[in-house]
């Protein structure tokens, strides 16, 4: 596409310069007869224009929350969260812009081509998206906990594409506030080399029916921030948003017993976070790809003031650099909201939405 644009640009400039020469030899130049030659440095290149749109689409995601441990559980409710209408109202009222909805599509899809997805999961996801839109929230849907592809990526690649072909066809007429994320946290045997071969098949299946939808994709090693530079993205698809997950330092965010006591918040801790995000921003600027932190969070057993400090620091450093984000998670083990009384954990909500 770049080459085609370059050639049409060259052709246009040639035509204009030939035109000008013709004009200048046959007609005395007047201000009205000879339009000024476009300044080549000002010519509009459609690729940066589309990049601007992708950055805008990422800003549209803004601040989000993961409806984690609901629809990626073996059955909804089994891991502590069954989605209800009032949650969407509370999320919107708190000031969030979007929800990320992890979904275990692979559990509802046949094992053989064309990998038919059961209508009942579509019905449920239709409802989720409808609720989000009704409350003015954008929605990210992904393929989550597709464990087989992590172990046997080559044999499951076609299934991932087949699953996306159906999801994409089903939602093709939905507005652009619906975003598709190809696969949560590629890991194990799904290393960067294999991932770079596999995701284009799923992306192509999406593009058959959704040429304009924004699609989110992240690197291997559990969407690790330090692996962004292993992603090989198609240069002519400018409707991509790149994601990474951030749980660093893991020994702080993933303490799941009250007796553990790793703390966070020294100058060195903050510098390490800034260094990670600076490197990510440098990659984003060089590649002209917007960045979305699809997950970041601290386990609920960590004392609340420490959780709030880490969450507010990550959030602020992300926003300084223009990254959109979704906290992990809404109401379960990393939660910021208590389900039984429908109350936010206020210090955590303030850390994320300071105006709340
Ligand atoms: C996983 C969750 C986990 C969270 C934090 C997510 O990607 O799906 O099960 O709790 O990361 O580790």
Tab-separated table of C-alpha atoms and ligand atoms in Angstrom:
chain	number	residue	atom	x	y	z
A	1	UNK	CA	0.000	0.000	0.000
A	2	UNK	CA	2.870	2.316	0.931
A	3	UNK	CA	4.486	1.650	-2.455
A	4	UNK	CA	1.227	2.327	-4.273
A	5	UNK	CA	0.753	5.597	-2.424
A	6	UNK	CA	4.350	6.575	-3.093
A	7	UNK	CA	3.936	5.904	-6.795
A	8	UNK	CA	0.662	7.752	-7.067
A	9	UNK	CA	2.257	10.666	-5.237
A	10	UNK	CA	5.200	10.685	-7.633
A	11	UNK	CA	2.773	10.469	-10.581
A	12	UNK	CA	0.745	13.337	-9.182
A	13	UNK	CA	3.811	15.521	-8.708
A	14	UNK	CA	5.033	14.673	-12.223
A	15	UNK	CA	1.644	15.508	-13.725
A	16	UNK	CA	1.514	18.757	-11.819
A	17	UNK	CA	5.003	19.790	-12.859
A	18	UNK	CA	4.308	18.824	-16.508
A	19	UNK	CA	1.045	20.745	-16.254
A	20	UNK	CA	2.865	23.784	-14.930
A	21	UNK	CA	5.462	23.699	-17.666
A	22	UNK	CA	2.716	23.450	-20.281
A	23	UNK	CA	0.874	26.295	-18.677
A	24	UNK	CA	3.988	28.408	-18.371
A	25	UNK	CA	4.913	28.014	-22.057
A	26	UNK	CA	1.433	28.410	-23.538
A	27	UNK	CA	-0.343	30.847	-21.231
A	28	UNK	CA	1.311	33.752	-19.478
A	29	UNK	CA	1.285	32.816	-15.852
A	30	UNK	CA	-1.274	34.623	-13.804
A	31	UNK	CA	-2.166	34.026	-10.230
A	32	UNK	CA	-5.448	32.404	-11.162
A	33	UNK	CA	-4.210	30.363	-14.137
A	34	UNK	CA	-1.395	28.631	-12.280
A	35	UNK	CA	-2.320	27.084	-9.008
A	36	UNK	CA	0.643	26.863	-6.660
A	37	UNK	CA	2.449	23.532	-6.670
A	38	UNK	CA	1.657	21.627	-3.549
A	39	UNK	CA	4.545	21.715	-1.143
A	40	UNK	CA	5.706	18.082	-1.031
A	41	UNK	CA	6.469	18.351	2.663
A	42	UNK	CA	2.824	19.231	3.247
A	43	UNK	CA	1.305	16.507	1.115
A	44	UNK	CA	-1.157	14.403	2.999
A	45	UNK	CA	0.091	10.883	3.405
A	46	UNK	CA	-2.835	8.573	4.175
A	47	UNK	CA	-0.713	6.334	6.369
A	48	UNK	CA	0.052	8.913	9.068
A	49	UNK	CA	-3.582	9.978	8.810
A	50	UNK	CA	-4.727	6.472	9.627
A	51	UNK	CA	-2.167	6.314	12.430
A	52	UNK	CA	-3.690	9.412	13.910
A	53	UNK	CA	-7.026	7.641	13.775
A	54	UNK	CA	-5.603	4.584	15.540
A	55	UNK	CA	-4.194	6.798	18.310
A	56	UNK	CA	-7.620	8.453	18.559
A	57	UNK	CA	-9.323	5.046	18.708
A	58	UNK	CA	-6.969	4.176	21.558
A	59	UNK	CA	-7.809	7.410	23.390
A	60	UNK	CA	-11.460	6.445	22.962
A	61	UNK	CA	-10.725	3.353	25.086
A	62	UNK	CA	-9.287	5.634	27.752
A	63	UNK	CA	-9.787	4.160	31.211
A	64	UNK	CA	-11.228	0.686	31.562
A	65	UNK	CA	-11.937	-2.197	33.851
A	66	UNK	CA	-11.619	-5.926	33.210
A	67	UNK	CA	-14.775	-7.941	33.821
A	68	UNK	CA	-12.349	-10.705	34.747
A	69	UNK	CA	-13.216	-14.195	35.963
A	70	UNK	CA	-16.748	-14.149	34.516
A	71	UNK	CA	-16.922	-15.295	30.909
A	72	UNK	CA	-13.486	-16.908	30.765
A	73	UNK	CA	-14.347	-19.201	33.688
A	74	UNK	CA	-15.400	-22.764	32.829
A	75	UNK	CA	-18.947	-21.452	33.247
A	76	UNK	CA	-20.007	-17.921	34.112
A	77	UNK	CA	-20.225	-17.531	37.878
A	78	UNK	CA	-17.873	-20.425	38.644
A	79	UNK	CA	-15.012	-18.022	39.436
A	80	UNK	CA	-17.019	-15.550	41.480
A	81	UNK	CA	-18.542	-13.153	38.967
A	82	UNK	CA	-21.848	-13.400	37.146
A	83	UNK	CA	-22.426	-10.208	35.187
A	84	UNK	CA	-25.423	-8.067	36.057
A	85	UNK	CA	-26.867	-4.957	34.529
A	86	UNK	CA	-26.184	-2.806	37.579
A	87	UNK	CA	-22.419	-3.404	37.309
A	88	UNK	CA	-22.346	-1.624	33.956
A	89	UNK	CA	-24.252	1.309	35.460
A	90	UNK	CA	-21.819	1.498	38.398
A	91	UNK	CA	-18.758	1.265	36.130
A	92	UNK	CA	-20.036	4.045	33.898
A	93	UNK	CA	-21.067	6.231	36.833
A	94	UNK	CA	-17.579	5.867	38.351
A	95	UNK	CA	-16.117	7.440	35.223
A	96	UNK	CA	-14.681	4.504	33.282
A	97	UNK	CA	-14.707	4.625	29.475
A	98	UNK	CA	-14.683	0.939	28.588
A	99	UNK	CA	-14.881	-2.639	29.780
A	100	UNK	CA	-12.568	-5.447	28.679
A	101	UNK	CA	-14.413	-8.736	28.542
A	102	UNK	CA	-12.271	-11.883	28.688
A	103	UNK	CA	-14.110	-14.773	26.995
A	104	UNK	CA	-13.257	-18.465	26.754
A	105	UNK	CA	-14.617	-18.868	23.199
A	106	UNK	CA	-12.633	-22.067	22.682
A	107	UNK	CA	-14.884	-23.843	25.213
A	108	UNK	CA	-17.913	-23.107	23.023
A	109	UNK	CA	-16.353	-23.888	19.633
A	110	UNK	CA	-16.338	-27.274	17.889
A	111	UNK	CA	-13.007	-29.023	17.597
A	112	UNK	CA	-13.417	-29.646	13.867
A	113	UNK	CA	-13.762	-27.135	11.020
A	114	UNK	CA	-15.608	-24.856	10.702
A	115	UNK	CA	-15.301	-24.770	14.528
A	116	UNK	CA	-18.933	-23.750	14.963
A	117	UNK	CA	-19.507	-21.590	18.037
A	118	UNK	CA	-22.596	-22.346	20.131
A	119	UNK	CA	-25.341	-19.717	19.722
A	120	UNK	CA	-25.838	-19.436	23.485
A	121	UNK	CA	-22.461	-17.786	24.054
A	122	UNK	CA	-23.189	-15.282	21.288
A	123	UNK	CA	-26.493	-14.521	22.964
A	124	UNK	CA	-24.748	-13.824	26.250
A	125	UNK	CA	-21.998	-11.687	24.699
A	126	UNK	CA	-24.620	-9.762	22.676
A	127	UNK	CA	-26.227	-8.914	26.006
A	128	UNK	CA	-22.913	-7.853	27.565
A	129	UNK	CA	-22.112	-5.535	24.650
A	130	UNK	CA	-25.660	-4.171	24.682
A	131	UNK	CA	-25.346	-3.339	28.399
A	132	UNK	CA	-21.992	-1.646	27.901
A	133	UNK	CA	-23.225	0.426	24.956
A	134	UNK	CA	-26.397	1.365	26.833
A	135	UNK	CA	-24.121	2.911	29.465
A	136	UNK	CA	-21.869	4.575	26.942
A	137	UNK	CA	-18.958	2.222	27.571
A	138	UNK	CA	-16.739	0.948	24.758
A	139	UNK	CA	-16.045	-2.801	24.804
A	140	UNK	CA	-13.003	-4.977	24.175
A	141	UNK	CA	-13.766	-8.652	23.594
A	142	UNK	CA	-10.917	-11.135	23.445
A	143	UNK	CA	-10.117	-14.833	23.193
A	144	UNK	CA	-9.016	-15.770	26.742
A	145	UNK	CA	-7.697	-19.029	28.226
A	146	UNK	CA	-7.408	-20.781	24.860
A	147	UNK	CA	-4.982	-23.161	26.521
A	148	UNK	CA	-4.567	-25.630	23.651
A	149	UNK	CA	-3.042	-22.994	21.390
A	150	UNK	CA	-0.330	-22.285	23.944
A	151	UNK	CA	0.733	-25.930	23.821
A	152	UNK	CA	0.096	-26.787	20.163
A	153	UNK	CA	0.116	-23.483	18.331
A	154	UNK	CA	0.633	-24.901	14.849
A	155	UNK	CA	-2.343	-27.258	15.042
A	156	UNK	CA	-4.660	-24.746	16.771
A	157	UNK	CA	-3.898	-21.750	14.528
A	158	UNK	CA	-6.652	-22.589	12.079
A	159	UNK	CA	-9.103	-22.970	14.940
A	160	UNK	CA	-8.240	-19.515	16.271
A	161	UNK	CA	-8.828	-18.070	12.782
A	162	UNK	CA	-12.072	-20.064	12.484
A	163	UNK	CA	-13.299	-18.760	15.838
A	164	UNK	CA	-12.517	-15.178	14.821
A	165	UNK	CA	-14.149	-15.607	11.402
A	166	UNK	CA	-17.442	-16.315	13.208
A	167	UNK	CA	-17.094	-13.641	15.903
A	168	UNK	CA	-16.186	-11.066	13.274
A	169	UNK	CA	-19.101	-11.980	11.005
A	170	UNK	CA	-21.501	-11.879	13.940
A	171	UNK	CA	-20.434	-8.390	15.044
A	172	UNK	CA	-19.577	-6.883	11.669
A	173	UNK	CA	-22.344	-4.267	11.831
A	174	UNK	CA	-21.545	-3.148	15.373
A	175	UNK	CA	-20.061	0.330	15.803
A	176	UNK	CA	-16.348	0.920	16.211
A	177	UNK	CA	-16.784	1.169	19.988
A	178	UNK	CA	-16.451	-2.604	19.873
A	179	UNK	CA	-12.784	-3.671	19.693
A	180	UNK	CA	-11.476	-7.168	19.002
A	181	UNK	CA	-8.398	-8.485	20.826
A	182	UNK	CA	-7.001	-11.525	19.043
A	183	UNK	CA	-5.607	-13.566	21.950
A	184	UNK	CA	-4.858	-13.025	25.624
A	185	UNK	CA	-1.258	-13.589	26.695
A	186	UNK	CA	0.462	-15.838	24.128
A	187	UNK	CA	2.807	-18.036	26.163
A	188	UNK	CA	4.737	-21.332	26.345
A	189	UNK	CA	5.090	-22.864	22.871
A	190	UNK	CA	3.340	-19.896	21.356
A	191	UNK	CA	6.568	-17.914	21.163
A	192	UNK	CA	7.120	-14.805	19.078
A	193	UNK	CA	8.315	-16.684	16.019
A	194	UNK	CA	5.184	-18.843	15.891
A	195	UNK	CA	2.903	-16.009	17.026
A	196	UNK	CA	4.077	-13.768	14.168
A	197	UNK	CA	3.029	-16.537	11.767
A	198	UNK	CA	-0.285	-17.322	13.433
A	199	UNK	CA	-1.915	-14.010	14.314
A	200	UNK	CA	-2.018	-12.803	10.665
A	201	UNK	CA	-4.358	-15.734	9.897
A	202	UNK	CA	-6.788	-14.622	12.607
A	203	UNK	CA	-6.434	-10.990	11.551
A	204	UNK	CA	-7.166	-11.906	7.930
A	205	UNK	CA	-10.294	-13.782	9.058
A	206	UNK	CA	-11.427	-10.649	10.922
A	207	UNK	CA	-10.665	-8.379	7.975
A	208	UNK	CA	-12.907	-10.475	5.644
A	209	UNK	CA	-15.922	-8.825	7.283
A	210	UNK	CA	-14.477	-6.032	9.439
A	211	UNK	CA	-12.063	-4.001	7.343
A	212	UNK	CA	-12.338	-0.996	9.636
A	213	UNK	CA	-12.605	-2.496	13.101
A	214	UNK	CA	-9.787	-1.700	15.546
A	215	UNK	CA	-7.988	-4.891	16.447
A	216	UNK	CA	-5.781	-5.283	19.511
A	217	UNK	CA	-2.747	-7.517	19.560
A	218	UNK	CA	0.045	-8.084	22.050
A	219	UNK	CA	3.394	-9.853	22.206
A	220	UNK	CA	4.385	-13.277	23.519
A	221	UNK	CA	5.507	-14.086	27.087
A	222	UNK	CA	2.115	-13.173	28.554
A	223	UNK	CA	1.949	-9.850	26.692
A	224	UNK	CA	5.158	-8.759	28.367
A	225	UNK	CA	6.074	-5.104	27.916
A	226	UNK	CA	9.680	-6.043	27.164
A	227	UNK	CA	8.557	-8.180	24.224
A	228	UNK	CA	6.884	-5.454	22.163
A	229	UNK	CA	9.826	-5.365	19.790
A	230	UNK	CA	9.341	-9.031	18.876
A	231	UNK	CA	5.988	-8.297	17.194
A	232	UNK	CA	6.013	-8.147	13.417
A	233	UNK	CA	2.904	-6.206	12.424
A	234	UNK	CA	1.535	-5.847	8.887
A	235	UNK	CA	2.710	-2.406	7.736
A	236	UNK	CA	-0.413	-1.745	5.675
A	237	UNK	CA	-2.898	-2.419	8.502
A	238	UNK	CA	-3.072	0.830	10.447
A	239	UNK	CA	-6.134	-0.159	12.441
A	240	UNK	CA	-4.198	-2.003	15.099
A	241	UNK	CA	-3.706	-1.140	18.756
A	242	UNK	CA	-0.899	-2.911	20.572
A	243	UNK	CA	-1.383	-4.199	24.088
A	244	UNK	CA	0.837	-5.236	26.961
A	245	UNK	CA	0.089	-6.374	30.517
A	246	UNK	CA	1.825	-4.950	33.553
A	247	UNK	CA	2.162	-6.750	36.887
A	248	UNK	CA	5.659	-5.701	37.789
A	249	UNK	CA	7.160	-6.503	40.236
A	250	UNK	CA	5.332	-9.810	40.194
A	251	UNK	CA	6.349	-10.673	43.765
A	252	UNK	CA	4.525	-7.526	44.918
A	253	UNK	CA	1.382	-7.694	42.744
A	254	UNK	CA	0.815	-11.431	43.101
A	255	UNK	CA	1.169	-11.875	46.886
A	256	UNK	CA	-1.836	-13.967	47.702
A	257	UNK	CA	-1.341	-14.690	51.372
A	258	UNK	CA	-1.877	-12.017	54.024
A	259	UNK	CA	1.413	-13.017	55.671
A	260	UNK	CA	3.562	-12.081	52.687
A	261	UNK	CA	5.023	-8.633	53.011
A	262	UNK	CA	6.700	-7.421	49.848
A	263	UNK	CA	6.228	-3.692	49.680
A	264	UNK	CA	6.476	-1.259	46.770
A	265	UNK	CA	7.033	2.444	46.380
A	266	UNK	CA	10.732	3.332	46.738
A	267	UNK	CA	12.340	5.736	44.277
A	268	UNK	CA	14.013	2.759	42.617
A	269	UNK	CA	10.635	1.014	42.257
A	270	UNK	CA	9.138	4.040	40.530
A	271	UNK	CA	12.198	4.460	38.290
A	272	UNK	CA	11.931	0.839	37.173
A	273	UNK	CA	8.301	1.417	36.192
A	274	UNK	CA	9.194	4.623	34.329
A	275	UNK	CA	12.014	2.866	32.488
A	276	UNK	CA	9.637	0.105	31.333
A	277	UNK	CA	7.084	2.648	30.122
A	278	UNK	CA	9.692	4.900	28.476
A	279	UNK	CA	10.951	1.943	26.464
A	280	UNK	CA	7.381	1.063	25.494
A	281	UNK	CA	6.698	4.638	24.436
A	282	UNK	CA	9.890	4.737	22.352
A	283	UNK	CA	8.714	1.587	20.568
A	284	UNK	CA	5.217	3.037	20.072
A	285	UNK	CA	6.586	6.263	18.612
A	286	UNK	CA	9.041	4.526	16.305
A	287	UNK	CA	6.415	2.074	15.058
A	288	UNK	CA	3.539	4.551	15.101
A	289	UNK	CA	1.360	2.092	17.028
A	290	UNK	CA	-0.788	3.174	19.997
A	291	UNK	CA	-0.418	1.252	23.264
A	292	UNK	CA	-3.092	-0.189	25.540
A	293	UNK	CA	-2.313	-1.711	28.952
A	294	UNK	CA	-4.986	-4.403	28.784
A	295	UNK	CA	-4.300	-5.634	32.325
A	296	UNK	CA	-2.545	-4.322	35.427
A	297	UNK	CA	-3.452	-4.941	39.035
A	298	UNK	CA	-2.551	-6.049	42.556
A	299	UNK	CA	-3.974	-9.011	44.455
A	300	UNK	CA	-6.604	-8.080	47.056
A	301	UNK	CA	-4.640	-9.530	49.985
A	302	UNK	CA	-2.053	-6.740	49.659
A	303	UNK	CA	-2.816	-3.898	52.119
A	304	UNK	CA	-5.074	-1.363	50.449
A	305	UNK	CA	-2.762	1.679	50.796
A	306	UNK	CA	0.008	-0.222	48.950
A	307	UNK	CA	-2.418	-1.328	46.266
A	308	UNK	CA	-3.660	2.227	45.844
A	309	UNK	CA	-0.122	3.607	45.564
A	310	UNK	CA	0.909	1.080	42.898
A	311	UNK	CA	-2.339	1.480	40.938
A	312	UNK	CA	-2.232	5.272	40.972
A	313	UNK	CA	1.440	5.359	39.978
A	314	UNK	CA	1.008	2.926	37.090
A	315	UNK	CA	-2.125	4.739	35.971
A	316	UNK	CA	-0.483	8.176	36.078
A	317	UNK	CA	2.684	7.021	34.290
A	318	UNK	CA	0.554	5.348	31.614
A	319	UNK	CA	-1.593	8.413	31.063
A	320	UNK	CA	1.460	10.699	30.872
A	321	UNK	CA	2.539	8.668	27.875
A	322	UNK	CA	-0.875	8.406	26.225
A	323	UNK	CA	-1.420	4.712	26.967
A	324	UNK	CA	-5.010	3.622	27.471
A	325	UNK	CA	-5.599	1.011	30.169
A	326	UNK	CA	-7.884	-1.535	31.819
A	327	UNK	CA	-7.360	-2.468	35.457
A	328	UNK	CA	-7.443	-6.147	36.453
A	329	UNK	CA	-10.046	-6.718	37.739
A	330	UNK	CA	-13.548	-5.566	38.631
A	331	UNK	CA	-14.882	-7.754	41.433
A	332	UNK	CA	-12.800	-10.867	42.143
A	333	UNK	CA	-9.329	-11.663	43.524
A	334	UNK	CA	-7.644	-8.495	42.201
A	335	UNK	CA	-10.914	-6.559	42.516
A	336	UNK	CA	-11.604	-2.893	43.128
A	337	UNK	CA	-15.342	-3.349	43.833
A	338	UNK	CA	-17.211	-5.513	46.326
A	339	UNK	CA	-19.987	-7.422	44.665
A	340	UNK	CA	-22.199	-8.218	47.658
A	341	UNK	CA	-22.900	-4.597	48.592
A	342	UNK	CA	-22.151	-3.000	45.192
A	343	UNK	CA	-19.505	-0.693	46.636
A	344	UNK	CA	-16.232	0.503	45.185
A	345	UNK	CA	-13.114	0.195	47.291
A	346	UNK	CA	-12.831	3.960	47.433
A	347	UNK	CA	-9.053	4.419	47.742
A	348	UNK	CA	-8.582	2.123	44.741
A	349	UNK	CA	-11.211	3.872	42.656
A	350	UNK	CA	-9.601	7.240	43.527
A	351	UNK	CA	-6.226	5.854	42.474
A	352	UNK	CA	-7.676	5.052	39.065
A	353	UNK	CA	-10.203	7.843	38.592
A	354	UNK	CA	-8.851	10.709	40.680
A	355	UNK	CA	-11.942	12.840	39.959
A	356	UNK	CA	-14.266	10.207	41.437
B	1	LIG	C1	-5.598	-14.169	34.145
B	1	LIG	C2	-6.138	-14.203	35.537
B	1	LIG	C3	-5.122	-13.723	36.547
B	1	LIG	C4	-4.612	-12.362	36.122
B	1	LIG	C5	-3.540	-11.881	37.068
B	1	LIG	C6	-5.125	-12.794	33.842
B	1	LIG	O1	-4.660	-12.745	32.538
B	1	LIG	O2	-6.580	-14.518	33.227
B	1	LIG	O3	-6.528	-15.508	35.831
B	1	LIG	O4	-5.680	-13.605	37.827
B	1	LIG	O5	-4.142	-12.409	34.793
B	1	LIG	O6	-2.493	-12.786	37.120
